[in-house]
GROMACS .gro file of C-alpha atoms in nm:
model
  258
    1UNK     CA    1  -2.698   1.599   1.943
    2UNK     CA    2  -2.872   1.900   1.894
    3UNK     CA    3  -2.827   2.057   1.548
    4UNK     CA    4  -2.546   2.333   1.496
    5UNK     CA    5  -2.805   2.588   1.445
    6UNK     CA    6  -2.983   2.506   1.789
    7UNK     CA    7  -2.632   2.479   1.973
    8UNK     CA    8  -2.529   2.828   1.837
    9UNK     CA    9  -2.854   2.992   1.962
   10UNK     CA   10  -2.844   2.829   2.280
   11UNK     CA   11  -2.481   2.911   2.335
   12UNK     CA   12  -2.551   3.306   2.242
   13UNK     CA   13  -2.868   3.295   2.481
   14UNK     CA   14  -2.643   3.134   2.747
   15UNK     CA   15  -2.408   3.440   2.719
   16UNK     CA   16  -2.700   3.684   2.722
   17UNK     CA   17  -2.813   3.528   3.067
   18UNK     CA   18  -2.463   3.561   3.211
   19UNK     CA   19  -2.459   3.919   3.114
   20UNK     CA   20  -2.787   3.974   3.261
   21UNK     CA   21  -2.984   4.049   2.936
   22UNK     CA   22  -3.286   3.867   3.060
   23UNK     CA   23  -3.581   4.049   3.231
   24UNK     CA   24  -3.660   3.998   3.590
   25UNK     CA   25  -3.927   3.805   3.740
   26UNK     CA   26  -4.160   3.877   4.055
   27UNK     CA   27  -4.336   3.695   4.360
   28UNK     CA   28  -4.451   3.317   4.308
   29UNK     CA   29  -4.806   3.191   4.241
   30UNK     CA   30  -4.948   2.861   4.135
   31UNK     CA   31  -5.025   2.766   3.765
   32UNK     CA   32  -5.394   2.842   3.693
   33UNK     CA   33  -5.642   2.537   3.694
   34UNK     CA   34  -5.967   2.743   3.592
   35UNK     CA   35  -6.014   3.067   3.445
   36UNK     CA   36  -6.217   3.350   3.581
   37UNK     CA   37  -6.561   3.457   3.459
   38UNK     CA   38  -6.536   3.695   3.156
   39UNK     CA   39  -6.504   4.059   3.221
   40UNK     CA   40  -6.861   4.209   3.281
   41UNK     CA   41  -6.802   4.493   3.019
   42UNK     CA   42  -6.869   4.265   2.725
   43UNK     CA   43  -6.906   4.399   2.409
   44UNK     CA   44  -7.285   4.411   2.251
   45UNK     CA   45  -7.124   4.361   1.908
   46UNK     CA   46  -6.796   4.239   1.789
   47UNK     CA   47  -6.707   4.579   1.641
   48UNK     CA   48  -6.810   4.774   1.961
   49UNK     CA   49  -6.550   4.901   2.239
   50UNK     CA   50  -6.305   4.626   2.323
   51UNK     CA   51  -6.292   4.489   2.663
   52UNK     CA   52  -6.026   4.604   2.918
   53UNK     CA   53  -5.732   4.346   2.932
   54UNK     CA   54  -5.494   4.288   3.245
   55UNK     CA   55  -5.246   4.016   3.220
   56UNK     CA   56  -5.198   3.837   3.567
   57UNK     CA   57  -4.880   3.624   3.562
   58UNK     CA   58  -4.927   3.287   3.697
   59UNK     CA   59  -4.544   3.228   3.782
   60UNK     CA   60  -4.456   3.555   3.956
   61UNK     CA   61  -4.096   3.518   4.101
   62UNK     CA   62  -4.030   3.225   3.842
   63UNK     CA   63  -3.683   3.266   3.668
   64UNK     CA   64  -3.701   3.510   3.357
   65UNK     CA   65  -3.668   3.315   3.060
   66UNK     CA   66  -3.732   3.573   2.780
   67UNK     CA   67  -3.438   3.694   2.608
   68UNK     CA   68  -3.387   3.973   2.360
   69UNK     CA   69  -3.637   4.259   2.315
   70UNK     CA   70  -3.406   4.565   2.288
   71UNK     CA   71  -3.234   4.718   1.989
   72UNK     CA   72  -2.922   4.585   1.849
   73UNK     CA   73  -2.696   4.659   1.547
   74UNK     CA   74  -2.744   4.439   1.228
   75UNK     CA   75  -2.561   4.515   0.915
   76UNK     CA   76  -2.502   4.873   1.014
   77UNK     CA   77  -2.877   4.899   1.085
   78UNK     CA   78  -3.062   4.922   1.446
   79UNK     CA   79  -3.314   4.660   1.457
   80UNK     CA   80  -3.560   4.557   1.738
   81UNK     CA   81  -3.643   4.191   1.755
   82UNK     CA   82  -3.901   4.051   2.005
   83UNK     CA   83  -4.100   3.743   2.076
   84UNK     CA   84  -4.451   3.834   2.209
   85UNK     CA   85  -4.370   3.639   2.524
   86UNK     CA   86  -4.377   3.725   2.897
   87UNK     CA   87  -4.041   3.735   3.108
   88UNK     CA   88  -4.120   3.408   3.250
   89UNK     CA   89  -4.271   3.089   3.108
   90UNK     CA   90  -4.591   3.148   2.927
   91UNK     CA   91  -4.896   2.939   2.932
   92UNK     CA   92  -5.113   2.788   2.655
   93UNK     CA   93  -5.395   2.553   2.649
   94UNK     CA   94  -5.343   2.446   2.294
   95UNK     CA   95  -5.135   2.158   2.159
   96UNK     CA   96  -5.060   2.361   1.823
   97UNK     CA   97  -5.063   2.736   1.913
   98UNK     CA   98  -4.963   3.007   1.704
   99UNK     CA   99  -4.668   3.222   1.830
  100UNK     CA  100  -4.607   3.590   1.742
  101UNK     CA  101  -4.288   3.772   1.700
  102UNK     CA  102  -4.200   4.135   1.600
  103UNK     CA  103  -3.920   4.292   1.418
  104UNK     CA  104  -3.891   4.681   1.389
  105UNK     CA  105  -3.732   4.716   1.030
  106UNK     CA  106  -3.743   4.520   0.697
  107UNK     CA  107  -3.486   4.261   0.688
  108UNK     CA  108  -3.248   4.148   0.398
  109UNK     CA  109  -3.108   3.875   0.603
  110UNK     CA  110  -3.223   3.538   0.694
  111UNK     CA  111  -3.455   3.465   1.008
  112UNK     CA  112  -3.408   3.139   1.173
  113UNK     CA  113  -3.689   3.015   1.408
  114UNK     CA  114  -3.633   2.722   1.635
  115UNK     CA  115  -3.839   2.538   1.903
  116UNK     CA  116  -3.687   2.304   2.157
  117UNK     CA  117  -3.815   2.082   2.446
  118UNK     CA  118  -3.650   2.118   2.786
  119UNK     CA  119  -3.700   1.745   2.832
  120UNK     CA  120  -3.386   1.556   2.915
  121UNK     CA  121  -3.160   1.345   2.722
  122UNK     CA  122  -3.289   1.217   2.383
  123UNK     CA  123  -3.631   1.379   2.402
  124UNK     CA  124  -3.473   1.706   2.372
  125UNK     CA  125  -3.191   1.618   2.154
  126UNK     CA  126  -3.350   1.731   1.832
  127UNK     CA  127  -3.547   2.066   1.786
  128UNK     CA  128  -3.927   2.025   1.749
  129UNK     CA  129  -3.894   2.301   1.493
  130UNK     CA  130  -3.616   2.454   1.275
  131UNK     CA  131  -3.694   2.659   0.985
  132UNK     CA  132  -3.529   2.949   0.801
  133UNK     CA  133  -3.728   3.241   0.633
  134UNK     CA  134  -3.555   3.383   0.339
  135UNK     CA  135  -3.506   3.763   0.289
  136UNK     CA  136  -3.673   3.999   0.245
  137UNK     CA  137  -3.879   3.986   0.567
  138UNK     CA  138  -4.125   4.254   0.610
  139UNK     CA  139  -4.112   4.468   0.937
  140UNK     CA  140  -4.403   4.432   1.192
  141UNK     CA  141  -4.577   4.134   1.352
  142UNK     CA  142  -4.526   3.790   1.228
  143UNK     CA  143  -4.711   3.472   1.326
  144UNK     CA  144  -4.561   3.106   1.354
  145UNK     CA  145  -4.831   2.848   1.350
  146UNK     CA  146  -4.714   2.516   1.507
  147UNK     CA  147  -5.013   2.334   1.314
  148UNK     CA  148  -4.885   2.438   0.987
  149UNK     CA  149  -4.550   2.278   1.070
  150UNK     CA  150  -4.690   1.949   1.246
  151UNK     CA  151  -4.559   2.062   1.588
  152UNK     CA  152  -4.756   1.943   1.898
  153UNK     CA  153  -4.671   2.067   2.249
  154UNK     CA  154  -4.668   1.793   2.528
  155UNK     CA  155  -4.862   1.884   2.816
  156UNK     CA  156  -4.647   1.998   3.125
  157UNK     CA  157  -4.333   2.048   2.922
  158UNK     CA  158  -4.149   2.364   2.877
  159UNK     CA  159  -4.035   2.450   2.517
  160UNK     CA  160  -3.785   2.719   2.439
  161UNK     CA  161  -3.860   2.921   2.119
  162UNK     CA  162  -3.620   3.167   1.945
  163UNK     CA  163  -3.602   3.406   1.649
  164UNK     CA  164  -3.263   3.484   1.513
  165UNK     CA  165  -3.182   3.744   1.256
  166UNK     CA  166  -2.864   3.630   1.087
  167UNK     CA  167  -2.643   3.901   0.939
  168UNK     CA  168  -2.335   3.695   0.912
  169UNK     CA  169  -2.362   3.303   0.889
  170UNK     CA  170  -1.995   3.279   0.945
  171UNK     CA  171  -1.990   3.480   1.274
  172UNK     CA  172  -2.319   3.385   1.453
  173UNK     CA  173  -2.233   3.562   1.777
  174UNK     CA  174  -2.358   3.884   1.595
  175UNK     CA  175  -2.693   3.708   1.536
  176UNK     CA  176  -3.000   3.931   1.670
  177UNK     CA  177  -3.188   3.707   1.891
  178UNK     CA  178  -3.527   3.688   2.078
  179UNK     CA  179  -3.670   3.405   2.247
  180UNK     CA  180  -3.932   3.300   2.516
  181UNK     CA  181  -4.060   2.977   2.679
  182UNK     CA  182  -4.400   2.799   2.636
  183UNK     CA  183  -4.575   2.548   2.839
  184UNK     CA  184  -4.911   2.368   2.763
  185UNK     CA  185  -5.141   2.346   3.055
  186UNK     CA  186  -5.495   2.173   3.091
  187UNK     CA  187  -5.818   2.316   3.036
  188UNK     CA  188  -6.126   2.167   3.196
  189UNK     CA  189  -6.474   2.128   3.046
  190UNK     CA  190  -6.608   2.420   3.262
  191UNK     CA  191  -6.365   2.648   3.093
  192UNK     CA  192  -6.417   2.530   2.751
  193UNK     CA  193  -6.794   2.608   2.811
  194UNK     CA  194  -6.756   2.957   2.933
  195UNK     CA  195  -6.522   3.032   2.634
  196UNK     CA  196  -6.783   2.893   2.387
  197UNK     CA  197  -7.041   3.140   2.542
  198UNK     CA  198  -6.818   3.447   2.563
  199UNK     CA  199  -6.809   3.683   2.264
  200UNK     CA  200  -6.511   3.640   2.070
  201UNK     CA  201  -6.381   3.996   2.182
  202UNK     CA  202  -6.404   3.907   2.540
  203UNK     CA  203  -6.188   3.591   2.525
  204UNK     CA  204  -5.838   3.749   2.522
  205UNK     CA  205  -5.915   3.944   2.843
  206UNK     CA  206  -6.045   3.607   2.994
  207UNK     CA  207  -5.732   3.421   2.918
  208UNK     CA  208  -5.503   3.709   3.008
  209UNK     CA  209  -5.694   3.758   3.368
  210UNK     CA  210  -5.584   3.394   3.446
  211UNK     CA  211  -5.240   3.403   3.326
  212UNK     CA  212  -5.282   3.197   2.985
  213UNK     CA  213  -5.065   3.448   2.783
  214UNK     CA  214  -5.013   3.278   2.452
  215UNK     CA  215  -5.384   3.210   2.416
  216UNK     CA  216  -5.487   3.589   2.507
  217UNK     CA  217  -5.218   3.697   2.231
  218UNK     CA  218  -5.345   3.446   1.983
  219UNK     CA  219  -5.702   3.524   2.008
  220UNK     CA  220  -5.651   3.891   2.015
  221UNK     CA  221  -5.411   3.866   1.714
  222UNK     CA  222  -5.656   3.674   1.519
  223UNK     CA  223  -5.910   3.958   1.577
  224UNK     CA  224  -5.667   4.180   1.453
  225UNK     CA  225  -5.591   3.991   1.129
  226UNK     CA  226  -5.975   3.977   1.066
  227UNK     CA  227  -6.011   4.359   1.134
  228UNK     CA  228  -5.668   4.517   1.028
  229UNK     CA  229  -5.788   4.862   1.055
  230UNK     CA  230  -5.946   4.843   1.395
  231UNK     CA  231  -5.739   5.080   1.598
  232UNK     CA  232  -5.915   4.966   1.942
  233UNK     CA  233  -5.801   4.600   1.898
  234UNK     CA  234  -5.444   4.720   1.834
  235UNK     CA  235  -5.444   4.950   2.140
  236UNK     CA  236  -5.553   4.644   2.338
  237UNK     CA  237  -5.276   4.434   2.227
  238UNK     CA  238  -5.020   4.732   2.288
  239UNK     CA  239  -5.173   4.754   2.642
  240UNK     CA  240  -5.108   4.378   2.690
  241UNK     CA  241  -4.747   4.391   2.554
  242UNK     CA  242  -4.639   4.702   2.772
  243UNK     CA  243  -4.757   4.507   3.069
  244UNK     CA  244  -4.454   4.266   2.993
  245UNK     CA  245  -4.216   4.528   2.902
  246UNK     CA  246  -4.254   4.480   2.517
  247UNK     CA  247  -4.230   4.861   2.453
  248UNK     CA  248  -4.113   4.843   2.081
  249UNK     CA  249  -4.381   4.601   1.980
  250UNK     CA  250  -4.649   4.795   2.157
  251UNK     CA  251  -4.513   5.108   1.989
  252UNK     CA  252  -4.588   4.956   1.650
  253UNK     CA  253  -4.938   4.863   1.748
  254UNK     CA  254  -5.009   5.221   1.865
  255UNK     CA  255  -4.841   5.387   1.561
  256UNK     CA  256  -5.083   5.539   1.279
  257UNK     CA  257  -5.225   5.303   1.022
  258UNK     CA  258  -5.095   5.330   0.687
   0.00000   0.00000   0.00000
């Protein structure tokens, strides 16, 4: 049986689905097999103008799987909680990607993170990951490294992941929850060769153009972590987030640096 935590989160998400809280999808396309050539406007150096980025969803028309992303009340405060995920299942080529999420306010309540496989029966009975972040939790972008927690995604399997801010452990229906779905897809040798040849600043756009959302976000967020004061990189991530309707997280990246 799933743990009580995962059962509660899934029950809450199911209620959100029934009430229409999940974003809508668009027209269907096949999964990507190969990545396109990197955009021609490559940077001359790693600190010059960033490459324009455009996400092309590979599963347009697929059911929407992202939940949350809006603003809700938590302990008398208005909080926006979002996972950096597209509306539909997002792709990664990594077995241990880093996932990202955003919260608009510092939290003085626990935050629970879970990842569960959608495989049937026993394979999905236990969450792949279930951890609790103790308060205080700072506002802004947060990273969840699957490698640090020993989680490996199986190829071709959808995984649901959730972030829940728990305002009252005795009344979990009031949790502020955000969640998305991730799927590991194959990457051939030709793709790997092009990625090795491409400048680091071109890789996010290369991934995004072929619908590999999570790798695009991870590459871009890694660049930002290395250059936290680079407003051009933050604007590029904001543009990517706006394309999938994550306005609150995008506004954080576009805000003046402090």
